[in-house]
GROMACS .gro file of C-alpha atoms in nm:
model
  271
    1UNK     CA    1   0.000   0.000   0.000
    2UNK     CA    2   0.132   0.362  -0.072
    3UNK     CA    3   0.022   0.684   0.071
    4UNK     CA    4   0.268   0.892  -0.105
    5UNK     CA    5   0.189   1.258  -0.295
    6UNK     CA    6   0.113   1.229  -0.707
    7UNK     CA    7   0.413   1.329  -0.830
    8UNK     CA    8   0.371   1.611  -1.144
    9UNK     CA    9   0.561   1.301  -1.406
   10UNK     CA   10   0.298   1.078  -1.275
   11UNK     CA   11   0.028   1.277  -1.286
   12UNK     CA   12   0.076   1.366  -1.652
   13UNK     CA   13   0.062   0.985  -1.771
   14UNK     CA   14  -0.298   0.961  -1.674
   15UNK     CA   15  -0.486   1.340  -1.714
   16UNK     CA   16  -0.790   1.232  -1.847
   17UNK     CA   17  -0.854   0.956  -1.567
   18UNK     CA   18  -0.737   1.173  -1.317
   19UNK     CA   19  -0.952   1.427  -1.399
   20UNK     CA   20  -1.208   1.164  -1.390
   21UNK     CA   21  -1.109   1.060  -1.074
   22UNK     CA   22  -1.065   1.333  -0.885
   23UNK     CA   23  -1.453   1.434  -0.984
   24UNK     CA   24  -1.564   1.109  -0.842
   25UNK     CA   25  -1.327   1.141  -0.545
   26UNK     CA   26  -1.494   1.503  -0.482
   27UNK     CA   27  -1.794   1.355  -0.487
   28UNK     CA   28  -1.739   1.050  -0.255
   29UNK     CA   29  -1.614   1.323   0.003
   30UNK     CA   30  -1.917   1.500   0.036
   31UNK     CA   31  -2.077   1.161   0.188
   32UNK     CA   32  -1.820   1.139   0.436
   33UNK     CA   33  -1.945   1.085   0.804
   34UNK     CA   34  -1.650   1.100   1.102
   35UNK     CA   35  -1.867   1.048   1.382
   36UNK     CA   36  -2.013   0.713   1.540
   37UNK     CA   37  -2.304   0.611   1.320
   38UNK     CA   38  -2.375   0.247   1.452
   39UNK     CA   39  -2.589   0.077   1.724
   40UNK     CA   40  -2.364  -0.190   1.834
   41UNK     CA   41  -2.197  -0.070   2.135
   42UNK     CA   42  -1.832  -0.123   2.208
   43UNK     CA   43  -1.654  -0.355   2.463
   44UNK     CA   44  -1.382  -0.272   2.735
   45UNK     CA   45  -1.041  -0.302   2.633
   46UNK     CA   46  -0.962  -0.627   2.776
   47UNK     CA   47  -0.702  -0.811   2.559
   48UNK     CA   48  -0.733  -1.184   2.512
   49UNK     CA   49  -1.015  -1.193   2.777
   50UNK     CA   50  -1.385  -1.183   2.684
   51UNK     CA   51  -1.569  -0.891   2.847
   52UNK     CA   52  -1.872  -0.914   3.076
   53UNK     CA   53  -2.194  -1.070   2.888
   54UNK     CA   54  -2.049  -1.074   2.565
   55UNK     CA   55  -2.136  -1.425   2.486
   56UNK     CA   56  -2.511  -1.426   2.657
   57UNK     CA   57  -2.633  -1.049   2.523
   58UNK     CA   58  -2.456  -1.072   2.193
   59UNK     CA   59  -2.610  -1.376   2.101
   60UNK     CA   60  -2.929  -1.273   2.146
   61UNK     CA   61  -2.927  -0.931   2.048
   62UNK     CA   62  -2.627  -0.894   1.770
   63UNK     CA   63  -2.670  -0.507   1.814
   64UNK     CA   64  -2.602  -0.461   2.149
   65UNK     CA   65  -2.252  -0.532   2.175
   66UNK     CA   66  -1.949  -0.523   1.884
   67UNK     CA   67  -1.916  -0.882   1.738
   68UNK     CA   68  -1.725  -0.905   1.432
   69UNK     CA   69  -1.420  -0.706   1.323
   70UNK     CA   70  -1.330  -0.723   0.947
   71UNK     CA   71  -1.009  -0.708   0.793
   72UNK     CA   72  -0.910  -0.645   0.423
   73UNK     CA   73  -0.545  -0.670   0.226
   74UNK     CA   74  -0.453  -0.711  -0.074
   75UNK     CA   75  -0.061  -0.908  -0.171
   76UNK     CA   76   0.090  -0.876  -0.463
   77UNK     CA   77   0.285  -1.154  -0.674
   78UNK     CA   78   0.691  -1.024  -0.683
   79UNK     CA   79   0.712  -1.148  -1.045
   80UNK     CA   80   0.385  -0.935  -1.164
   81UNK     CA   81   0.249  -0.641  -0.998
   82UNK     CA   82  -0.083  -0.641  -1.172
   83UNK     CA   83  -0.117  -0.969  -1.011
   84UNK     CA   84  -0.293  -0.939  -0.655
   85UNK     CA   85  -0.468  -1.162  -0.400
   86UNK     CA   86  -0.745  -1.001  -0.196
   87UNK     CA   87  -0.818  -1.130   0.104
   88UNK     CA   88  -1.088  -1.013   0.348
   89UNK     CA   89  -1.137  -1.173   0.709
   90UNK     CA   90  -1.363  -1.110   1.027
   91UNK     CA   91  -1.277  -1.175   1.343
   92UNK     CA   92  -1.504  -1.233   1.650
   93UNK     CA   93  -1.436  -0.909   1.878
   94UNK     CA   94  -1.399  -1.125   2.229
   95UNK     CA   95  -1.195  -1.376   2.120
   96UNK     CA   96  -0.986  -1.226   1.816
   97UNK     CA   97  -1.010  -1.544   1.625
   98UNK     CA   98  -1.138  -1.591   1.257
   99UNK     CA   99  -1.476  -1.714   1.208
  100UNK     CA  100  -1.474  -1.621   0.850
  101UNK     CA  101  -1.252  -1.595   0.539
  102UNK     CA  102  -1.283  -1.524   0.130
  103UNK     CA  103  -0.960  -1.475  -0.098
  104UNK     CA  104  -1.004  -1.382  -0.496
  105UNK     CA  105  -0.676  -1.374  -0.728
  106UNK     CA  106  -0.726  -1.110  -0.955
  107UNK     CA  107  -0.585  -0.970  -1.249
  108UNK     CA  108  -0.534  -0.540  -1.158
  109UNK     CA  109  -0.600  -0.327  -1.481
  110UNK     CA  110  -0.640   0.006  -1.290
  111UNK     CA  111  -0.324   0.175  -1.299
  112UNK     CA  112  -0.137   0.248  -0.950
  113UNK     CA  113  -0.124   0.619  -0.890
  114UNK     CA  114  -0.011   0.773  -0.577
  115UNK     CA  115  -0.247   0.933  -0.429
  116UNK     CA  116  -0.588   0.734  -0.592
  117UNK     CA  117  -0.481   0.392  -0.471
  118UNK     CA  118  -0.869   0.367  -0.372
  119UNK     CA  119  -0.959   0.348  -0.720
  120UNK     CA  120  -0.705   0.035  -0.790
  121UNK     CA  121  -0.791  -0.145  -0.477
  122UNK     CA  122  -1.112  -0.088  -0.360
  123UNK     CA  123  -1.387  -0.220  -0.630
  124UNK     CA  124  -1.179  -0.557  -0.550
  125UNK     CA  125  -1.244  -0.544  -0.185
  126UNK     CA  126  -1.571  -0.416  -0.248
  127UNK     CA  127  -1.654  -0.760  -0.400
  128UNK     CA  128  -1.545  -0.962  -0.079
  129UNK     CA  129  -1.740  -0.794   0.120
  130UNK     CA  130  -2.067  -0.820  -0.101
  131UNK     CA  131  -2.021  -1.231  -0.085
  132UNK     CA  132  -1.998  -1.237   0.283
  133UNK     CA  133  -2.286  -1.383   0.450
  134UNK     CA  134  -2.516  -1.131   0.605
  135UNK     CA  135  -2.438  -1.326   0.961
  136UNK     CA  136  -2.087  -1.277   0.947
  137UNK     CA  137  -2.088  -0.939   0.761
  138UNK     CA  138  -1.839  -0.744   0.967
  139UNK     CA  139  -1.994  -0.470   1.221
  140UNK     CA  140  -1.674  -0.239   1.110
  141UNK     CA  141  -1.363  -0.295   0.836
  142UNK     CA  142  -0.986  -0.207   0.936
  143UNK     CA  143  -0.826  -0.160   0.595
  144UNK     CA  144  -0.462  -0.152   0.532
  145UNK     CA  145  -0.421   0.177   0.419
  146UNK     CA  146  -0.534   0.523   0.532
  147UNK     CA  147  -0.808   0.711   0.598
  148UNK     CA  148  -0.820   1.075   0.631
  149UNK     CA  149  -0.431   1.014   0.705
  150UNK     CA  150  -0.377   1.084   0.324
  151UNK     CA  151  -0.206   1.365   0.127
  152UNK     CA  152  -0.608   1.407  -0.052
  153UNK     CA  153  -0.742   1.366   0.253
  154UNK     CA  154  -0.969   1.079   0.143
  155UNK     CA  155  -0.781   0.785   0.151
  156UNK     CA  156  -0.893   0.366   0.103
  157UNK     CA  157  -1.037   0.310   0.385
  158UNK     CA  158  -1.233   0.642   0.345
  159UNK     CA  159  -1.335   0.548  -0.010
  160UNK     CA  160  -1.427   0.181   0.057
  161UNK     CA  161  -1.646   0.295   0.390
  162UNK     CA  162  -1.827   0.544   0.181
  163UNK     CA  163  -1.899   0.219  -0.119
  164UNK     CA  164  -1.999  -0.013   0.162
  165UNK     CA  165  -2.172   0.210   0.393
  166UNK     CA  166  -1.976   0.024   0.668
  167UNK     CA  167  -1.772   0.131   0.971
  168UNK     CA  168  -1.422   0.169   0.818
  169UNK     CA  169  -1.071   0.203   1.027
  170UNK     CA  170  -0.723   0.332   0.757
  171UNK     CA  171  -0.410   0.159   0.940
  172UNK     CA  172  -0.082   0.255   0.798
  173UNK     CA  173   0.232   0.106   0.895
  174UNK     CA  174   0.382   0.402   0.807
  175UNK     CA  175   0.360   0.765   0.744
  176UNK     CA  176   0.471   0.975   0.473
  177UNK     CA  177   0.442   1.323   0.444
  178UNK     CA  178   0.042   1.487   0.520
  179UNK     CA  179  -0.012   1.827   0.603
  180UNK     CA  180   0.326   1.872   0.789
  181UNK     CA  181   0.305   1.563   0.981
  182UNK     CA  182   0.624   1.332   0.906
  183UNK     CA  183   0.735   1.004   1.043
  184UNK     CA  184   1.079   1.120   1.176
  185UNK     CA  185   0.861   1.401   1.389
  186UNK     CA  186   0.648   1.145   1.510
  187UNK     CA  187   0.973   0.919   1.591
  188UNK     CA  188   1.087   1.201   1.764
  189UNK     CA  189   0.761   1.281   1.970
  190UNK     CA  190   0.795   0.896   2.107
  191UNK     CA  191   1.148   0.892   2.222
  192UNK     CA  192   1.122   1.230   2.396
  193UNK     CA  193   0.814   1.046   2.579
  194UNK     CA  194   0.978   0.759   2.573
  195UNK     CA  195   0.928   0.652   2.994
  196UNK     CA  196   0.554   0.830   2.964
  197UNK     CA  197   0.273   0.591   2.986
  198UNK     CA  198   0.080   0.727   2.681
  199UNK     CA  199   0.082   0.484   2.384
  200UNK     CA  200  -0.109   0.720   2.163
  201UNK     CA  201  -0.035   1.075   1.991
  202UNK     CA  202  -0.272   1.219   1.836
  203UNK     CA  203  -0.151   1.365   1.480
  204UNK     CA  204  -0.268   1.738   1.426
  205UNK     CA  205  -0.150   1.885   1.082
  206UNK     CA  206  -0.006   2.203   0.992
  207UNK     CA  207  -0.335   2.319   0.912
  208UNK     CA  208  -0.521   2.242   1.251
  209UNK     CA  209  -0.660   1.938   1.163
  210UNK     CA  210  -0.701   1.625   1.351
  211UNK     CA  211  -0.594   1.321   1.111
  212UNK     CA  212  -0.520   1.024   1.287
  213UNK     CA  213  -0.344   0.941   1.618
  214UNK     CA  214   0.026   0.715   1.608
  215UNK     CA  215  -0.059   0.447   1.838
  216UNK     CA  216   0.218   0.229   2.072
  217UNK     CA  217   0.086  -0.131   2.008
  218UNK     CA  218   0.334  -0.339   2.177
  219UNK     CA  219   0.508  -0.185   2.526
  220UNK     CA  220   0.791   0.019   2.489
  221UNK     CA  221   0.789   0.025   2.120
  222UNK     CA  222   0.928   0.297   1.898
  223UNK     CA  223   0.768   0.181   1.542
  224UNK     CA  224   0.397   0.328   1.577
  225UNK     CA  225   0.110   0.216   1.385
  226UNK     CA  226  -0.078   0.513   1.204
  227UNK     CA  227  -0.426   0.469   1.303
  228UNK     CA  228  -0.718   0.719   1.097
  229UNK     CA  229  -1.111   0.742   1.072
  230UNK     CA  230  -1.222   0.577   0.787
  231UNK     CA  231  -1.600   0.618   0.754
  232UNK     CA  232  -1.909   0.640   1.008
  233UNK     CA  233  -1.669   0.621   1.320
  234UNK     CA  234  -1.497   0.882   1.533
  235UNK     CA  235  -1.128   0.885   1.607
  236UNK     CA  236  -1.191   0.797   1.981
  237UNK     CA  237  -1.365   0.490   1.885
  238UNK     CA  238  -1.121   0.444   1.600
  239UNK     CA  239  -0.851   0.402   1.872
  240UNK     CA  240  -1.045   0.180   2.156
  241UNK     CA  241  -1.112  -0.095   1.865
  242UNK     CA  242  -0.780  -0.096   1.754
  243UNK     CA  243  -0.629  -0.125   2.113
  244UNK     CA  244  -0.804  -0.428   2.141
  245UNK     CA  245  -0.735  -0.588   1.873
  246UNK     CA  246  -0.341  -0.563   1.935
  247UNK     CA  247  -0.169  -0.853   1.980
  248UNK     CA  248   0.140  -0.798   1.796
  249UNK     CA  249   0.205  -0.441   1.615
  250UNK     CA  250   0.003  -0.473   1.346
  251UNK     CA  251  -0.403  -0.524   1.491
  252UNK     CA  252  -0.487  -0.902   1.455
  253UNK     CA  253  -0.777  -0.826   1.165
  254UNK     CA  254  -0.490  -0.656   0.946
  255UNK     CA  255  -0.247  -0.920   1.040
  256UNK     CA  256  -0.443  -1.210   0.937
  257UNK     CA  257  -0.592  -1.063   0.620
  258UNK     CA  258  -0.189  -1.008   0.541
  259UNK     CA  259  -0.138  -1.378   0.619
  260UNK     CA  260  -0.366  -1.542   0.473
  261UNK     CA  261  -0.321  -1.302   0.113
  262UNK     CA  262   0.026  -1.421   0.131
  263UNK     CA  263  -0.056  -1.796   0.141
  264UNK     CA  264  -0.325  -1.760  -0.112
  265UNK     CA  265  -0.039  -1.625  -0.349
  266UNK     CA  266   0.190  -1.926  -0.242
  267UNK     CA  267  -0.077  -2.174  -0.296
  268UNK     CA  268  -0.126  -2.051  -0.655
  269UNK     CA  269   0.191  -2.012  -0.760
  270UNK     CA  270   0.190  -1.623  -0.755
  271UNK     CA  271   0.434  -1.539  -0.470
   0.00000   0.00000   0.00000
């Protein structure tokens, strides 16, 4: 995944689809929503433990409590970029484990530019989710790539919440330049907190604007994840859902959708 700023060379290739693009993009943005717009509530952070009637309410009310965490990623064969699989997984909230799982190998045509990966990646992911069973459709989607985290300010996971109408979390491993924010300042904001119990900095630009928070996911660990509202959450609830879904530095939905991408490309010959 790539978060990086169009360059002018790149740009020129494509003007006609950019311009086409950018429309749609514009477009997409005005039915952005970065505030909680769901009815499931959502659970303690209590890693690896389930929390207080999860299994008797959320059984019999699937709205009442957070059940099932998606996770989306796409791998790419080394020999042939145009070559991707997509993998999307969900992941019961209490226990973190995978109760459901769909891969597709597919053949990219969209071209990859910087800045409109959306438009490359996200009708392909957009597919997944469509043949998921309604009873294991995921209650909110952590994508790997950004949110409003993104030089446009409207990256994948922005885009593919607005297509799905679903919850939608952007994790980036990491961050490139957006609105002043870089990740050598970051870097620096961690070690000079280094003994300081916080685990999460929230990311203001240059401009004011709150875009994401950098978030500690393993003790004492200087290599943040980039954490950003995707669609019909809020940044506060953005953060409590990844914390609990941190096992290892990269949140468990994000890992396993990497995983199992990677073994779908093995398994056909792709890798």
């Amino acid at each position: 995944m790539s978060t990086e700023e169009p360059s002018a060379s790149e740009n020129q290739n494509h003007p006609q689809l950019l311009n086409q693009w950018i429309e749609i993009q514009e477009s997409l943005k005005k039915q952005l929503i970065t505030d909680d717009r769901f009815s499931w509530k959502l659970p303690p952070i209590c890693k690896g433990q389930t929390y207080e009637g999860a299994q008797d309410d959320r059984h019999s009310d699937r709205g009442k409590f957070l059940k099932y965490i998606g996770g989306a990623d796409l791998s790419f064969s080394k020999n042939d970029p145009s070559i991707a699989c997509a993998t999307l997984v969900v992941l019961d909230a209490s226990t973190l484990e995978v109760v459901h799982e769909v891969s597709n190998t597919v053949e990219l045509r969209v071209p990859y530019v910087p800045g409109f990966l959306a438009f490359r990646e996200a009708p392909v992911l957009l597919r997944l989710l469509k043949n998921t069973a309604l009873q294991l459709y995921p209650q909110v989607l952590m994508v790997d790539g950004n949110g409003l985290l993104h030089p446009r300010g409207f990256g994948l996971a922005c885009h593919l919440g607005v297509l799905a109408d679903l919850p939608t979390i952007g994790i980036g491993k990491n961050l490139h330049h957006v609105d002043g924010l870089t990740q050598h300042g970051v870097r620096q904001l961690l070690e000079a907190n280094g003994d300081s119990c916080a685990d999460v900095f929230t990311l203001i630009g240059d401009s004011g604007s709150t875009l994401g928070a950098a978030l500690r996911s393993t003790v004492g660990s200087l290599k943040p994840i980039f954490i950003s509202v995707g669609h019909r959450i809020s940044l506060a609830s953005t953060i409590e859902i990844v914390k609990l879904c941190c096992r290892y530095r990269i949140p468990e939905p994000i890992r396993q959708a990497d995983i199992r991408s990677r073994d779908c490309l093995r398994k056909h010959g792709l890798s």
